[in-house]
CSV table of C-alpha atoms in Angstrom, one decimal:
chain,number,residue,atom,x,y,z
A,1,MET,CA,-2.5,21.7,-18.8
A,2,THR,CA,-6.3,22.0,-18.7
A,3,HIS,CA,-8.5,19.2,-17.7
A,4,ASP,CA,-9.7,18.7,-21.2
A,5,GLU,CA,-6.2,18.4,-22.5
A,6,ALA,CA,-5.4,15.9,-19.7
A,7,LYS,CA,-8.5,13.9,-20.5
A,8,LYS,CA,-7.9,13.9,-24.3
A,9,SER,CA,-4.3,12.8,-23.9
A,10,MET,CA,-5.2,10.3,-21.1
A,11,ALA,CA,-2.5,12.1,-19.1
A,12,ALA,CA,-3.4,10.2,-15.9
A,13,GLU,CA,-2.8,6.9,-17.6
A,14,ALA,CA,0.4,8.2,-19.3
A,15,TYR,CA,1.6,9.5,-15.9
A,16,VAL,CA,1.1,6.1,-14.3
A,17,LEU,CA,2.8,4.4,-17.2
A,18,ASP,CA,5.6,6.9,-17.0
A,19,ASP,CA,5.0,7.9,-20.7
A,20,LEU,CA,5.2,11.7,-20.2
A,21,GLU,CA,8.2,13.8,-21.0
A,22,ALA,CA,9.6,15.9,-18.1
A,23,ALA,CA,7.7,19.0,-19.2
A,24,GLU,CA,4.4,17.2,-19.7
A,25,ARG,CA,4.8,15.5,-16.4
A,26,ASN,CA,5.4,18.8,-14.6
A,27,ALA,CA,2.4,20.3,-16.4
A,28,PHE,CA,0.2,17.4,-15.3
A,29,GLU,CA,1.5,17.5,-11.8
A,30,GLU,CA,0.8,21.2,-11.7
A,31,HIS,CA,-2.7,20.4,-12.8
A,32,PHE,CA,-3.8,17.3,-11.0
A,33,PHE,CA,-3.6,18.5,-7.4
A,34,ASP,CA,-6.2,21.1,-8.4
A,35,CYS,CA,-8.5,18.8,-10.3
A,36,THR,CA,-10.7,16.4,-8.4
A,37,ASP,CA,-11.1,14.1,-11.4
A,38,CYS,CA,-7.4,13.8,-12.2
A,39,THR,CA,-6.4,13.5,-8.6
A,40,ILE,CA,-8.8,10.6,-8.2
A,41,ASP,CA,-7.5,9.0,-11.4
A,42,VAL,CA,-4.0,9.0,-10.0
A,43,LEU,CA,-5.0,8.0,-6.5
A,44,ASP,CA,-7.0,5.1,-7.9
A,45,ALA,CA,-4.0,3.9,-9.8
A,46,ALA,CA,-1.9,4.3,-6.6
A,47,THR,CA,-4.5,2.3,-4.6
A,48,ILE,CA,-4.5,-0.5,-7.2
A,49,ALA,CA,-0.7,-0.5,-7.4
A,50,ASP,CA,-0.5,-0.7,-3.6
A,51,GLY,CA,-3.0,-3.5,-3.5
A,52,VAL,CA,-1.4,-5.5,-6.3
A,53,ARG,CA,2.1,-5.1,-4.9
A,54,THR,CA,1.8,-6.0,-1.2
A,55,GLY,CA,4.1,-6.5,1.7
A,56,ASN,CA,5.9,-3.2,1.6
A,57,VAL,CA,8.8,-3.6,3.9
A,58,VAL,CA,9.5,-0.2,5.2
A,59,ARG,CA,13.1,0.4,6.1
A,60,PHE,CA,14.0,3.6,7.9
A,61,ARG,CA,17.1,5.5,6.9
A,62,GLY,CA,17.8,6.3,10.5
A,63,TYR,CA,17.8,2.6,11.1
A,64,SER,CA,20.4,2.4,13.8
A,65,ARG,CA,18.5,4.7,16.1
A,66,TRP,CA,15.2,3.2,15.2
A,67,ALA,CA,16.7,-0.3,15.8
A,68,ALA,CA,17.9,0.8,19.2
A,69,ALA,CA,14.4,1.9,20.1
A,70,ALA,CA,13.0,-1.3,18.8
A,71,ALA,CA,15.5,-3.3,20.7
A,72,ALA,CA,14.6,-1.4,23.9
A,73,ALA,CA,11.0,-2.3,23.2
A,74,ALA,CA,11.9,-5.9,22.6
A,75,VAL,CA,13.7,-6.0,26.0
A,76,ALA,CA,10.6,-4.5,27.6
A,77,ILE,CA,8.4,-7.1,26.0
A,78,GLY,CA,10.8,-9.8,27.1
A,79,LEU,CA,10.7,-8.6,30.7
A,80,ALA,CA,6.9,-8.5,30.5
A,81,TYR,CA,6.9,-12.0,29.0
A,82,ASN,CA,8.9,-13.3,32.0
A,83,TYR,CA,7.2,-11.5,34.8
A,84,VAL,CA,3.7,-10.9,33.7
A,85,PRO,CA,2.3,-14.2,32.3
A,86,GLN,CA,-1.0,-12.7,31.4
A,87,VAL,CA,0.7,-10.2,29.2
A,88,ALA,CA,2.9,-12.9,27.7
A,89,SER,CA,-0.2,-14.8,26.6
A,90,LEU,CA,-1.1,-11.8,24.4
A,91,TRP,CA,2.2,-12.0,22.6
A,92,HIS,CA,2.5,-15.7,22.4
A,93,ARG,CA,3.4,-16.6,18.8
A,94,THR,CA,4.7,-20.1,19.0
A,95,PRO,CA,2.2,-22.7,17.7
A,96,ALA,CA,1.1,-25.3,20.3
A,97,PRO,CA,2.7,-28.7,20.2
A,98,ILE,CA,1.1,-31.3,17.9
A,99,GLY,CA,-2.0,-32.6,19.4
A,100,GLN,CA,-2.7,-29.5,21.5
A,101,GLN,CA,-5.0,-26.8,20.5
A,102,ALA,CA,-3.4,-23.5,19.6
A,103,SER,CA,-5.3,-20.8,21.3
A,104,VAL,CA,-4.5,-17.3,20.2
A,105,PRO,CA,-7.0,-15.1,22.0
A,106,ALA,CA,-4.9,-12.0,21.7
A,107,ARG,CA,-5.9,-8.6,20.3
A,108,GLU,CA,-3.5,-9.3,17.5
A,109,GLN,CA,-4.0,-13.0,16.9
A,110,THR,CA,-1.4,-15.0,15.1
A,111,ILE,CA,-1.6,-18.3,13.3
A,112,ASP,CA,1.9,-19.6,12.6
A,113,LEU,CA,1.6,-22.2,9.9
A,114,ASP,CA,3.8,-25.2,10.3
A,115,ALA,CA,3.3,-28.0,7.9
A,116,SER,CA,4.1,-30.6,10.5
A,117,ARG,CA,1.3,-29.5,12.9
A,118,ALA,CA,-1.2,-27.6,10.8
A,119,ALA,CA,-3.5,-30.4,10.0
A,120,GLN,CA,-3.3,-31.8,13.5
A,121,ALA,CA,-5.1,-29.3,15.7
A,122,PRO,CA,-7.4,-26.4,15.1
A,123,PHE,CA,-6.3,-22.9,15.7
A,124,ILE,CA,-8.8,-21.2,18.0
A,125,ILE,CA,-9.4,-17.6,17.3
A,126,VAL,CA,-11.8,-14.8,18.3
A,127,GLY,CA,-13.9,-14.1,15.3
A,128,ASN,CA,-14.2,-10.4,15.3
A,129,GLN,CA,-10.5,-9.7,15.7
A,130,PRO,CA,-7.8,-9.5,13.0
A,131,VAL,CA,-5.6,-12.5,12.5
A,132,SER,CA,-2.0,-12.5,11.2
A,133,ILE,CA,-1.1,-15.7,9.4
A,134,GLY,CA,2.6,-16.4,9.4
A,135,PHE,CA,4.2,-18.8,7.0
A,136,VAL,CA,7.3,-19.4,4.9
A,137,ILE,CA,7.5,-20.0,1.2
A,138,PRO,CA,9.2,-23.4,1.3
A,139,VAL,CA,11.5,-23.1,-1.6
A,140,THR,CA,15.3,-22.7,-2.0
A,141,ASP,CA,16.5,-20.1,-4.4
A,142,PRO,CA,13.1,-18.2,-4.6
A,143,ARG,CA,12.2,-16.5,-7.8
A,144,PRO,CA,9.4,-14.1,-7.0
A,145,PRO,CA,6.7,-13.1,-7.5
A,146,TYR,CA,4.7,-15.5,-5.4
A,147,VAL,CA,0.9,-15.0,-5.0
A,148,CYS,CA,-0.3,-16.4,-1.7
A,149,GLU,CA,-4.1,-16.9,-1.4
A,150,LEU,CA,-6.0,-18.0,1.6
A,151,ARG,CA,-9.3,-19.8,0.8
A,152,ASP,CA,-11.9,-21.4,2.9
A,153,ASP,CA,-13.3,-24.9,2.3
A,154,ALA,CA,-15.8,-23.6,-0.3
A,155,GLY,CA,-12.9,-22.0,-2.2
A,156,VAL,CA,-13.9,-18.5,-1.3
A,157,LEU,CA,-10.9,-16.1,-1.3
A,158,ILE,CA,-10.4,-14.8,2.2
A,159,GLY,CA,-7.2,-12.9,1.7
A,160,SER,CA,-4.1,-12.8,-0.4
A,161,ALA,CA,-0.6,-11.4,-0.5
A,162,THR,CA,2.0,-11.0,-3.2
A,163,VAL,CA,5.6,-11.5,-2.4
A,164,ASP,CA,7.5,-9.6,-4.9
A,165,THR,CA,11.2,-9.7,-3.9
A,166,LYS,CA,13.7,-12.4,-3.3
A,167,GLU,CA,14.4,-11.0,0.2
A,168,LYS,CA,10.8,-11.1,1.2
A,169,ALA,CA,10.4,-14.6,-0.2
A,170,SER,CA,13.3,-15.8,1.8
A,171,ASN,CA,11.8,-14.6,5.1
A,172,PRO,CA,8.6,-15.5,6.9
A,173,VAL,CA,5.6,-13.9,5.3
A,174,SER,CA,2.7,-12.4,7.2
A,175,LEU,CA,-0.8,-12.2,5.8
A,176,VAL,CA,-3.2,-10.1,7.9
A,177,ILE,CA,-6.8,-11.0,7.7
A,178,ALA,CA,-9.4,-8.5,9.0
A,179,GLY,CA,-11.7,-9.5,11.9
A,180,GLY,CA,-14.9,-11.4,11.0
A,181,LYS,CA,-13.5,-13.0,7.9
A,182,PHE,CA,-13.0,-16.5,9.4
A,183,HIS,CA,-15.6,-19.0,10.2
A,184,SER,CA,-15.0,-22.4,11.7
A,185,GLY,CA,-13.7,-24.8,9.1
A,186,GLN,CA,-10.8,-25.9,7.0
A,187,TYR,CA,-8.6,-23.4,5.2
A,188,THR,CA,-6.0,-23.7,2.4
A,189,LEU,CA,-3.2,-21.3,1.9
A,190,GLY,CA,-2.0,-21.8,-1.7
A,191,ILE,CA,1.2,-20.3,-3.1
A,192,ARG,CA,1.5,-19.7,-6.8
A,193,GLY,CA,4.8,-18.9,-8.4
A,194,ASP,CA,7.6,-20.2,-10.6
A,195,ARG,CA,7.2,-23.8,-9.5
A,196,GLU,CA,4.7,-26.1,-7.8
A,197,ILE,CA,4.5,-25.4,-4.1
A,198,PRO,CA,2.5,-27.5,-1.6
A,199,ALA,CA,-0.3,-25.7,0.0
A,200,TYR,CA,-0.8,-25.2,3.7
A,201,HIS,CA,-4.0,-26.7,5.1
A,202,PHE,CA,-5.2,-25.9,8.6
A,203,VAL,CA,-8.4,-25.8,10.6
A,204,VAL,CA,-9.8,-22.8,12.4
A,205,GLU,CA,-12.3,-22.8,15.2
A,206,VAL,CA,-13.9,-19.4,15.8
A,207,HIS,CA,-15.1,-18.6,19.3
B,1,MET,CA,-8.4,8.1,-0.7
B,2,ASP,CA,-10.2,11.2,-1.7
B,3,PHE,CA,-9.3,14.5,-3.4
B,4,PHE,CA,-8.0,16.9,-0.7
B,5,PRO,CA,-7.9,20.6,-1.2
B,6,PHE,CA,-4.8,22.0,0.4
B,7,ASP,CA,-4.8,25.6,1.6
B,8,ASP,CA,-2.9,28.1,3.7
B,9,GLU,CA,-4.4,26.8,6.9
B,10,TYR,CA,-3.2,23.3,6.2
B,11,VAL,CA,0.3,24.5,5.6
B,12,ARG,CA,0.2,26.6,8.8
B,13,ARG,CA,-0.9,23.6,10.8
B,14,LEU,CA,1.8,21.5,9.3
B,15,ARG,CA,4.4,24.2,10.0
B,16,ASP,CA,3.2,24.4,13.6
B,17,GLY,CA,3.6,20.6,14.0
B,18,ASP,CA,0.0,19.7,14.4
B,19,ARG,CA,0.0,16.0,14.8
B,20,SER,CA,-3.1,15.0,12.9
B,21,THR,CA,-2.1,17.3,10.0
B,22,GLU,CA,1.3,15.6,10.0
B,23,ASP,CA,-0.3,12.2,9.9
B,24,HIS,CA,-2.5,13.3,7.0
B,25,PHE,CA,0.5,14.6,5.2
B,26,TYR,CA,2.4,11.3,5.6
B,27,SER,CA,-0.6,9.2,4.7
B,28,TYR,CA,-1.9,11.2,1.8
B,29,PHE,CA,1.4,11.4,0.0
B,30,GLU,CA,2.5,7.9,0.6
B,31,PRO,CA,0.7,6.3,-2.3
B,32,ILE,CA,1.3,9.3,-4.6
B,33,LEU,CA,5.0,9.3,-3.9
B,34,ARG,CA,5.2,5.5,-4.2
B,35,LEU,CA,3.5,5.7,-7.5
B,36,LYS,CA,5.7,8.5,-8.7
B,37,LEU,CA,8.9,6.9,-7.6
B,38,ARG,CA,8.0,3.5,-8.9
B,39,GLY,CA,10.4,2.5,-11.6
B,40,ARG,CA,12.2,5.8,-11.6
B,41,LEU,CA,14.9,4.8,-9.2
B,42,PRO,CA,17.2,1.7,-9.4
B,43,SER,CA,15.7,-0.1,-6.5
B,44,ALA,CA,12.8,-0.2,-4.1
B,45,GLU,CA,15.1,0.8,-1.3
B,46,ALA,CA,16.3,3.9,-3.2
B,47,ALA,CA,12.6,4.8,-3.9
B,48,GLU,CA,11.8,4.3,-0.2
B,49,ASP,CA,14.8,6.5,0.8
B,50,ALA,CA,13.6,9.2,-1.7
B,51,ARG,CA,10.1,9.1,-0.2
B,52,GLN,CA,11.3,9.6,3.3
B,53,GLU,CA,13.7,12.3,2.2
B,54,THR,CA,10.8,14.1,0.5
B,55,TYR,CA,8.9,14.2,3.8
B,56,ALA,CA,12.0,15.4,5.7
B,57,ARG,CA,12.8,18.1,3.2
B,58,VAL,CA,9.3,19.4,2.9
B,59,LEU,CA,9.0,19.8,6.6
B,60,LYS,CA,12.4,21.3,6.8
B,61,LYS,CA,11.7,23.9,4.1
B,62,LEU,CA,8.3,24.6,5.7
B,63,ARG,CA,9.8,25.2,9.1
B,64,ALA,CA,12.8,27.2,8.0
B,65,PRO,CA,13.3,30.6,9.5
B,66,GLY,CA,11.2,33.2,7.7
B,67,GLY,CA,8.2,31.0,7.2
B,68,GLY,CA,9.5,28.6,4.6
B,69,GLU,CA,9.3,28.6,0.9
B,70,ILE,CA,5.6,27.9,0.4
B,71,ARG,CA,3.8,31.1,-0.6
B,72,ASP,CA,0.5,29.5,-1.7
B,73,GLY,CA,-1.1,26.8,0.4
B,74,HIS,CA,-3.2,25.7,-2.5
B,75,ALA,CA,0.0,24.7,-4.4
B,76,PHE,CA,1.3,22.5,-1.5
B,77,GLY,CA,0.7,19.3,-3.4
B,78,LYS,CA,2.7,20.5,-6.4
B,79,PHE,CA,5.4,21.7,-4.0
B,80,VAL,CA,5.8,18.3,-2.5
B,81,LEU,CA,6.2,16.7,-5.9
B,82,THR,CA,8.7,19.3,-6.9
B,83,VAL,CA,10.8,18.5,-3.9
B,84,CYS,CA,10.5,14.8,-4.8
B,85,ASN,CA,11.5,15.6,-8.4
B,86,ASN,CA,14.6,17.3,-7.1
B,87,ILE,CA,15.6,14.4,-5.0
B,88,VAL,CA,15.1,12.0,-8.0
B,89,PHE,CA,17.3,14.3,-10.2
B,90,GLU,CA,20.0,14.4,-7.5
B,91,THR,CA,19.9,10.6,-7.4
B,92,TYR,CA,20.4,10.5,-11.2
B,93,ARG,CA,23.2,12.9,-11.1
B,94,GLY,CA,24.8,11.0,-8.2
B,95,ASP,CA,25.0,14.1,-6.0
B,96,LYS,CA,22.4,13.0,-3.5
B,97,HIS,CA,23.0,14.6,-0.2
B,98,ASN,CA,20.5,13.0,2.1
B,99,GLU,CA,20.7,14.2,5.6
B,100,PRO,CA,19.9,11.9,8.5
B,101,LEU,CA,16.2,11.9,9.2
B,102,ASP,CA,15.1,13.5,12.4
B,103,ASP,CA,14.3,11.1,15.2
B,104,GLU,CA,10.9,12.6,15.3
B,105,ILE,CA,10.2,11.8,11.7
B,106,ILE,CA,11.6,8.3,12.0
B,107,GLU,CA,9.4,7.6,15.0
B,108,ARG,CA,6.3,9.1,13.4
B,109,LEU,CA,6.8,7.1,10.2
B,110,ALA,CA,7.5,4.0,12.2
B,111,SER,CA,4.3,4.5,14.3
B,112,LEU,CA,2.2,5.0,11.2
B,113,GLU,CA,3.7,2.0,9.4
B,114,ASN,CA,3.1,-0.2,12.4
B,115,SER,CA,-0.1,1.1,13.9
B,116,GLU,CA,-3.7,0.3,13.3
B,117,GLY,CA,-3.4,2.4,10.2
B,118,GLU,CA,-1.2,-0.3,8.6
B,119,LEU,CA,-3.9,-2.8,9.4
B,120,ILE,CA,-6.5,-0.7,7.7
B,121,LYS,CA,-4.1,-0.3,4.7
B,122,GLU,CA,-3.6,-4.0,4.6
B,123,GLN,CA,-7.4,-4.5,4.6
B,124,MET,CA,-7.7,-2.1,1.8
B,125,ARG,CA,-5.0,-4.0,-0.2
B,126,GLU,CA,-6.9,-7.2,0.5
B,127,CYS,CA,-10.1,-5.7,-0.9
B,128,VAL,CA,-8.2,-4.5,-3.9
B,129,ARG,CA,-6.8,-7.9,-4.6
B,130,ARG,CA,-10.2,-9.5,-4.1
B,131,VAL,CA,-11.8,-7.1,-6.6
B,132,ILE,CA,-9.0,-7.6,-9.1
B,133,SER,CA,-9.6,-11.4,-8.9
B,134,THR,CA,-13.1,-10.9,-10.1
B,135,LEU,CA,-12.1,-9.0,-13.2
B,136,GLU,CA,-11.9,-10.6,-16.6
B,137,THR,CA,-8.6,-12.2,-17.3
B,138,ARG,CA,-7.4,-9.6,-19.8
B,139,ASP,CA,-8.1,-6.7,-17.4
B,140,ARG,CA,-6.5,-8.5,-14.5
B,141,ASN,CA,-3.5,-9.3,-16.6
B,142,ILE,CA,-3.0,-5.7,-17.6
B,143,LEU,CA,-3.2,-4.4,-14.1
B,144,GLU,CA,-0.9,-7.1,-12.8
B,145,ALA,CA,1.6,-6.6,-15.7
B,146,ILE,CA,1.7,-2.8,-15.1
B,147,PHE,CA,1.6,-2.6,-11.3
B,148,PHE,CA,2.8,-5.9,-10.0
B,149,LYS,CA,5.2,-7.5,-12.4
B,150,GLU,CA,6.3,-4.1,-13.6
B,151,THR,CA,6.9,-5.7,-17.0
B,152,PRO,CA,8.6,-3.4,-19.4
B,153,LYS,CA,6.0,-1.5,-21.4
B,154,ALA,CA,7.3,-2.8,-24.7
B,155,ALA,CA,6.8,-6.4,-23.5
B,156,ILE,CA,3.3,-5.6,-22.3
B,157,CYS,CA,2.4,-4.0,-25.6
B,158,GLU,CA,3.7,-7.0,-27.4
B,159,GLU,CA,1.8,-9.4,-25.2
B,160,PHE,CA,-1.4,-7.6,-25.7
B,161,GLY,CA,-0.8,-6.8,-29.3
B,162,VAL,CA,-1.1,-3.0,-28.9
B,163,ASP,CA,1.1,0.1,-29.3
B,164,GLN,CA,2.1,2.3,-26.4
B,165,GLY,CA,-0.6,4.8,-27.0
B,166,TYR,CA,-3.3,2.1,-26.9
B,167,LEU,CA,-1.9,0.7,-23.7
B,168,ARG,CA,-3.2,3.8,-22.0
B,169,VAL,CA,-6.6,3.0,-23.3
B,170,LEU,CA,-6.4,-0.6,-22.0
B,171,LEU,CA,-5.2,0.7,-18.6
B,172,HIS,CA,-8.1,3.2,-18.6
B,173,ARG,CA,-10.7,0.5,-19.4
B,174,ALA,CA,-9.2,-1.9,-16.8
B,175,LYS,CA,-9.4,0.9,-14.2
B,176,GLU,CA,-13.0,1.7,-15.0
B,177,LYS,CA,-13.9,-2.0,-14.8
B,178,PHE,CA,-12.1,-2.1,-11.5
B,179,ARG,CA,-14.1,0.9,-10.2
B,180,LYS,CA,-17.3,-0.8,-11.1
B,181,ALA,CA,-16.3,-4.1,-9.6
B,182,TRP,CA,-15.2,-2.2,-6.5
B,183,ALA,CA,-18.6,-0.4,-6.2
B,184,LYS,CA,-20.4,-3.7,-6.7
B,185,GLU,CA,-18.2,-5.4,-4.0
B,186,GLN,CA,-19.1,-2.6,-1.6
B,187,GLN,CA,-22.8,-2.9,-2.3
B,188,ARG,CA,-22.6,-6.7,-2.0
B,189,ARG,CA,-21.3,-6.8,1.5
B,190,PRO,CA,-22.8,-3.8,3.3
B,191,ARG,CA,-23.8,-5.8,6.3
B,192,ASP,CA,-20.3,-7.4,6.5
B,193,ARG,CA,-18.7,-4.0,7.0
B,194,ASP,CA,-17.9,-2.7,10.4
B,195,GLU,CA,-15.6,0.1,11.6
B,196,THR,CA,-12.5,-2.1,11.1
B,197,ASP,CA,-13.1,-2.3,7.4
B,198,PRO,CA,-11.1,0.0,5.1
B,199,PRO,CA,-12.3,3.5,4.5
B,200,ARG,CA,-14.1,4.0,1.2
B,201,PRO,CA,-11.5,5.1,-1.3
B,202,SER,CA,-12.1,7.3,-4.2
B,203,LEU,CA,-12.9,4.2,-6.2
B,204,LEU,CA,-16.4,5.2,-7.2
B,205,PRO,CA,-18.1,5.0,-10.6
B,206,ARG,CA,-17.2,8.1,-12.5
B,207,GLU,CA,-20.7,9.5,-12.6
B,208,THR,CA,-20.7,9.9,-8.8
B,209,VAL,CA,-17.5,12.0,-8.7
B,210,LYS,CA,-17.8,15.7,-9.1
B,211,ARG,CA,-15.2,17.3,-11.2
B,212,GLN,CA,-13.5,20.5,-10.1
B,213,ASP,CA,-11.9,21.8,-13.2
B,214,THR,CA,-9.2,24.4,-13.2
């Protein structure tokens, strides 16, 4: 396949849409790794696809061995938590009790949203570090997809995630926000899906 | 992500176990393989298995005694896709014979998926979603229908009142609008960017991309 043929037949779009016959697909694959334009066409589609469908849960086939390694790491972290309080503070993930400020000055900062406490006390974060927002989609019998959008008090979209499987919707969701995106103020995490879901509201203080 | 010209030197480094080349190999092909496997296998798990199996088989073939099967480094990309195609066919035929992944591959994939690289990827996804949210409803709906909801093509065509051939045109236009919105977004917030922001992808207006025809 030449580039002109690929362009004329919109082969990159057909490839993405899985419209090509096996022979055409092979011919296009043969071509596109040698063609800047077509590679970029396909990579752009891949980037959009990856952005639209988020929260890839990666499961490793050699799970048992990987799980053993992860368990060992968890034990090590547990020991560190018990014996090295300053390290434990970096990994602390439990929200502070109601009425107390939840300080998460760790390198990977975490805000665990909990409807019962969220409006009560601000989460204190370091502004230039990424923040992971943990929350659950409070529904029984989830029917994905759910689009979760975090907005500030002016309604500006700060970040979003799409939960696209039942399994993911049944488990805690994590939305990672890059450093520097938060300012002090009120935030709303809205969840759009198959039914009306109450939004999470919380306050952030950036230090 | 940019166009990358594979060559014999790249293949040699990969064969020799050069760490940064391996990282590039895993990262570069991740979106391509995900896109390729999307919808071709019965489940997301099967697609993920096939992706990991592709990595494993490519490295195994490359490192086989006698120098592996790759004669021409420039054709490495096509070689990876051929391996992936074979795995898909085996899955269709039901004679898949996945071997356990090497510990080393598992650890490398795990470290890539859990490292700072994952954070950068998440930032990239966030940017993509933000840009998509600025598109006109029709373009946004097309991209979401194709990539997110993975609605059957016939249903998408019916919803937008077009035939399958014209759906390619709509996708093409939506992608072009996305590229322009992406470029605009990047220009709008140059001072917001720092080194933690996602790398610039290939999402540039078409006139800035040089074509290397074959």
